């Protein structure tokens, strides 16, 4: 950053889909609002007492902690950061997805999967519960909202998984489309969680 600050002032991506191939998309963030950049998010993750303690515990038990790519997903006038954590045994075994860290604004959450992390971040119960049709089931106030939030979190997890599959296959157009769908789902999740 030219002004020697680590905050994010814009997010840019090149499109790779059909007639839009090569076109640039730029999201400029409001100057009056602090949007953390990737370095700041990494530092905040390292400084989080719960996450730091868990990483130290895994390392002390002989596992190698591998932090996956930090994804920055623009949502409204902010960014949602998503970072997978993998563990690998010292003897060269394949890394296993152990946790997913999500961050937006001043909030950070780390759970066993994306769905649970998003639920923790946006204020829904992170414990998995049976899915029910909110329109049919009567229950205490908030039940329909929580079910809808869980459904959106499930949808976001599926979209994230499909996006990762597309990325591994080198299908950047498909990856971009899934990320757009994920963005729309996360916006809806954010609205429901308010």
Tab-separated table of C-alpha atoms in Angstrom:
chain	number	residue	atom	x	y	z
A	1	UNK	CA	0.000	0.000	0.000
A	2	UNK	CA	1.529	3.357	-1.023
A	3	UNK	CA	0.662	5.083	2.264
A	4	UNK	CA	2.440	2.290	4.218
A	5	UNK	CA	-0.778	1.073	5.826
A	6	UNK	CA	-2.006	-2.493	5.805
A	7	UNK	CA	-5.734	-1.738	5.657
A	8	UNK	CA	-7.676	-2.600	2.506
A	9	UNK	CA	-8.923	0.280	0.370
A	10	UNK	CA	-10.031	-1.712	-2.688
A	11	UNK	CA	-10.419	-5.254	-3.995
A	12	UNK	CA	-9.792	-6.086	-7.658
A	13	UNK	CA	-10.326	-9.245	-9.677
A	14	UNK	CA	-10.017	-10.196	-13.326
A	15	UNK	CA	-12.965	-12.015	-14.833
A	16	UNK	CA	-12.409	-15.218	-16.749
A	17	UNK	CA	-15.916	-16.035	-17.904
A	18	UNK	CA	-17.027	-15.971	-21.536
A	19	UNK	CA	-17.663	-12.517	-22.944
A	20	UNK	CA	-16.314	-10.843	-19.796
A	21	UNK	CA	-12.906	-12.554	-20.063
A	22	UNK	CA	-10.099	-10.222	-19.029
A	23	UNK	CA	-12.357	-7.459	-17.711
A	24	UNK	CA	-11.419	-6.080	-14.319
A	25	UNK	CA	-13.805	-5.624	-11.413
A	26	UNK	CA	-12.882	-3.202	-8.662
A	27	UNK	CA	-14.659	-2.690	-5.347
A	28	UNK	CA	-13.567	0.513	-3.620
A	29	UNK	CA	-14.235	0.648	0.102
A	30	UNK	CA	-15.367	3.825	1.880
A	31	UNK	CA	-12.427	5.886	3.145
A	32	UNK	CA	-14.171	6.629	6.435
A	33	UNK	CA	-14.499	2.905	7.271
A	34	UNK	CA	-11.529	0.769	8.319
A	35	UNK	CA	-11.400	-2.456	6.325
A	36	UNK	CA	-8.677	-4.796	7.578
A	37	UNK	CA	-6.206	-6.055	4.983
A	38	UNK	CA	-4.786	-9.600	4.820
A	39	UNK	CA	-1.743	-8.775	6.992
A	40	UNK	CA	-3.974	-7.289	9.666
A	41	UNK	CA	-6.268	-10.313	9.577
A	42	UNK	CA	-3.274	-12.669	9.876
A	43	UNK	CA	-2.051	-10.648	12.880
A	44	UNK	CA	-5.519	-10.671	14.477
A	45	UNK	CA	-5.738	-14.454	13.998
A	46	UNK	CA	-2.296	-14.874	15.612
A	47	UNK	CA	-3.339	-12.625	18.524
A	48	UNK	CA	-6.625	-14.392	19.219
A	49	UNK	CA	-6.103	-16.224	22.528
A	50	UNK	CA	-8.270	-19.256	21.664
A	51	UNK	CA	-6.784	-19.762	18.192
A	52	UNK	CA	-3.207	-19.198	19.378
A	53	UNK	CA	-3.656	-21.708	22.200
A	54	UNK	CA	-5.094	-24.326	19.831
A	55	UNK	CA	-2.277	-23.866	17.283
A	56	UNK	CA	0.351	-24.179	20.041
A	57	UNK	CA	-1.308	-27.337	21.357
A	58	UNK	CA	-1.321	-29.002	17.931
A	59	UNK	CA	2.307	-27.998	17.295
A	60	UNK	CA	3.427	-29.325	20.695
A	61	UNK	CA	1.857	-32.698	19.884
A	62	UNK	CA	4.078	-33.083	16.827
A	63	UNK	CA	1.621	-32.001	14.150
A	64	UNK	CA	2.500	-29.504	11.475
A	65	UNK	CA	-0.096	-26.715	11.284
A	66	UNK	CA	-0.621	-25.529	7.713
A	67	UNK	CA	-2.569	-22.336	7.159
A	68	UNK	CA	-4.352	-22.427	3.816
A	69	UNK	CA	-4.858	-19.497	1.474
A	70	UNK	CA	-6.625	-16.535	3.037
A	71	UNK	CA	-9.636	-15.771	0.834
A	72	UNK	CA	-11.052	-12.241	0.809
A	73	UNK	CA	-14.704	-12.217	-0.273
A	74	UNK	CA	-16.322	-8.785	-0.737
A	75	UNK	CA	-19.728	-8.438	0.908
A	76	UNK	CA	-21.513	-5.096	0.827
A	77	UNK	CA	-19.033	-2.489	2.117
A	78	UNK	CA	-16.777	-5.004	3.848
A	79	UNK	CA	-14.829	-8.237	3.423
A	80	UNK	CA	-15.335	-11.733	4.742
A	81	UNK	CA	-12.024	-13.538	5.185
A	82	UNK	CA	-11.927	-17.339	5.131
A	83	UNK	CA	-8.834	-19.417	5.940
A	84	UNK	CA	-8.698	-23.207	6.262
A	85	UNK	CA	-6.308	-24.811	8.773
A	86	UNK	CA	-4.762	-28.186	8.009
A	87	UNK	CA	-2.811	-30.596	10.202
A	88	UNK	CA	-0.170	-32.974	8.914
A	89	UNK	CA	1.765	-35.538	10.921
A	90	UNK	CA	5.529	-35.062	10.950
A	91	UNK	CA	6.017	-38.269	8.976
A	92	UNK	CA	4.736	-36.837	5.696
A	93	UNK	CA	1.078	-37.796	5.774
A	94	UNK	CA	-1.448	-35.859	3.730
A	95	UNK	CA	-2.716	-32.704	5.432
A	96	UNK	CA	-6.216	-32.991	6.898
A	97	UNK	CA	-8.652	-30.081	7.147
A	98	UNK	CA	-8.961	-29.442	10.885
A	99	UNK	CA	-10.577	-26.007	11.279
A	100	UNK	CA	-11.881	-23.052	9.264
A	101	UNK	CA	-11.257	-19.495	10.441
A	102	UNK	CA	-13.596	-16.711	9.333
A	103	UNK	CA	-13.320	-13.024	10.054
A	104	UNK	CA	-15.417	-9.975	9.296
A	105	UNK	CA	-14.855	-6.580	10.851
A	106	UNK	CA	-13.706	-7.050	14.440
A	107	UNK	CA	-15.045	-10.592	14.753
A	108	UNK	CA	-13.106	-13.832	14.348
A	109	UNK	CA	-14.445	-17.374	14.609
A	110	UNK	CA	-12.757	-20.771	14.316
A	111	UNK	CA	-14.757	-23.976	14.151
A	112	UNK	CA	-14.491	-27.448	12.607
A	113	UNK	CA	-16.038	-26.413	9.284
A	114	UNK	CA	-17.176	-23.361	7.344
A	115	UNK	CA	-20.822	-23.777	8.344
A	116	UNK	CA	-20.063	-23.756	12.064
A	117	UNK	CA	-17.602	-20.866	11.719
A	118	UNK	CA	-20.153	-18.743	9.862
A	119	UNK	CA	-22.828	-19.634	12.416
A	120	UNK	CA	-20.529	-18.538	15.243
A	121	UNK	CA	-19.534	-15.345	13.418
A	122	UNK	CA	-23.098	-14.337	12.583
A	123	UNK	CA	-24.545	-15.284	15.963
A	124	UNK	CA	-26.430	-18.523	15.309
A	125	UNK	CA	-25.978	-21.644	17.368
A	126	UNK	CA	-22.895	-23.445	16.111
A	127	UNK	CA	-24.019	-26.863	17.294
A	128	UNK	CA	-25.465	-28.928	14.467
A	129	UNK	CA	-29.171	-29.567	14.831
A	130	UNK	CA	-31.652	-31.402	12.619
A	131	UNK	CA	-32.905	-29.300	9.746
A	132	UNK	CA	-36.610	-28.474	9.900
A	133	UNK	CA	-38.996	-26.560	7.693
A	134	UNK	CA	-39.412	-23.227	9.479
A	135	UNK	CA	-42.741	-22.540	7.762
A	136	UNK	CA	-44.313	-25.722	9.122
A	137	UNK	CA	-42.747	-26.056	12.559
A	138	UNK	CA	-44.083	-23.947	15.393
A	139	UNK	CA	-41.655	-23.173	18.163
A	140	UNK	CA	-40.350	-20.494	20.472
A	141	UNK	CA	-39.485	-17.068	19.041
A	142	UNK	CA	-36.296	-17.159	17.000
A	143	UNK	CA	-36.614	-20.783	15.883
A	144	UNK	CA	-37.495	-19.953	12.282
A	145	UNK	CA	-34.698	-17.387	12.119
A	146	UNK	CA	-32.126	-19.845	13.488
A	147	UNK	CA	-33.258	-22.557	11.066
A	148	UNK	CA	-33.030	-20.128	8.165
A	149	UNK	CA	-29.541	-19.074	9.280
A	150	UNK	CA	-28.433	-22.719	9.483
A	151	UNK	CA	-29.874	-23.376	6.025
A	152	UNK	CA	-27.992	-20.417	4.588
A	153	UNK	CA	-24.812	-21.552	6.343
A	154	UNK	CA	-25.266	-25.033	4.790
A	155	UNK	CA	-25.727	-23.432	1.382
A	156	UNK	CA	-22.608	-21.276	1.853
A	157	UNK	CA	-20.588	-24.355	2.807
A	158	UNK	CA	-21.716	-26.199	-0.321
A	159	UNK	CA	-20.913	-23.201	-2.518
A	160	UNK	CA	-17.485	-22.856	-0.919
A	161	UNK	CA	-16.802	-26.561	-1.541
A	162	UNK	CA	-17.860	-26.292	-5.182
A	163	UNK	CA	-15.685	-23.185	-5.612
A	164	UNK	CA	-12.670	-25.041	-4.188
A	165	UNK	CA	-13.336	-27.976	-6.547
A	166	UNK	CA	-13.486	-25.590	-9.512
A	167	UNK	CA	-10.244	-23.936	-8.418
A	168	UNK	CA	-8.459	-27.308	-8.107
A	169	UNK	CA	-9.669	-28.191	-11.624
A	170	UNK	CA	-8.397	-24.886	-13.009
A	171	UNK	CA	-11.942	-23.824	-13.932
A	172	UNK	CA	-11.575	-20.164	-13.013
A	173	UNK	CA	-14.861	-19.119	-14.645
A	174	UNK	CA	-16.740	-21.702	-12.582
A	175	UNK	CA	-14.817	-20.647	-9.479
A	176	UNK	CA	-15.812	-17.013	-10.048
A	177	UNK	CA	-19.472	-17.961	-10.494
A	178	UNK	CA	-19.488	-19.997	-7.259
A	179	UNK	CA	-17.811	-17.151	-5.360
A	180	UNK	CA	-20.533	-14.777	-6.642
A	181	UNK	CA	-23.198	-17.222	-5.436
A	182	UNK	CA	-21.377	-17.523	-2.113
A	183	UNK	CA	-21.301	-13.740	-1.796
A	184	UNK	CA	-25.074	-13.528	-2.340
A	185	UNK	CA	-25.673	-16.270	0.232
A	186	UNK	CA	-23.404	-14.565	2.766
A	187	UNK	CA	-25.225	-11.264	2.246
A	188	UNK	CA	-28.523	-13.042	2.935
A	189	UNK	CA	-26.984	-14.717	5.991
A	190	UNK	CA	-25.772	-11.379	7.291
A	191	UNK	CA	-29.271	-9.892	6.881
A	192	UNK	CA	-30.930	-12.822	8.687
A	193	UNK	CA	-28.430	-12.647	11.546
A	194	UNK	CA	-29.188	-8.986	12.320
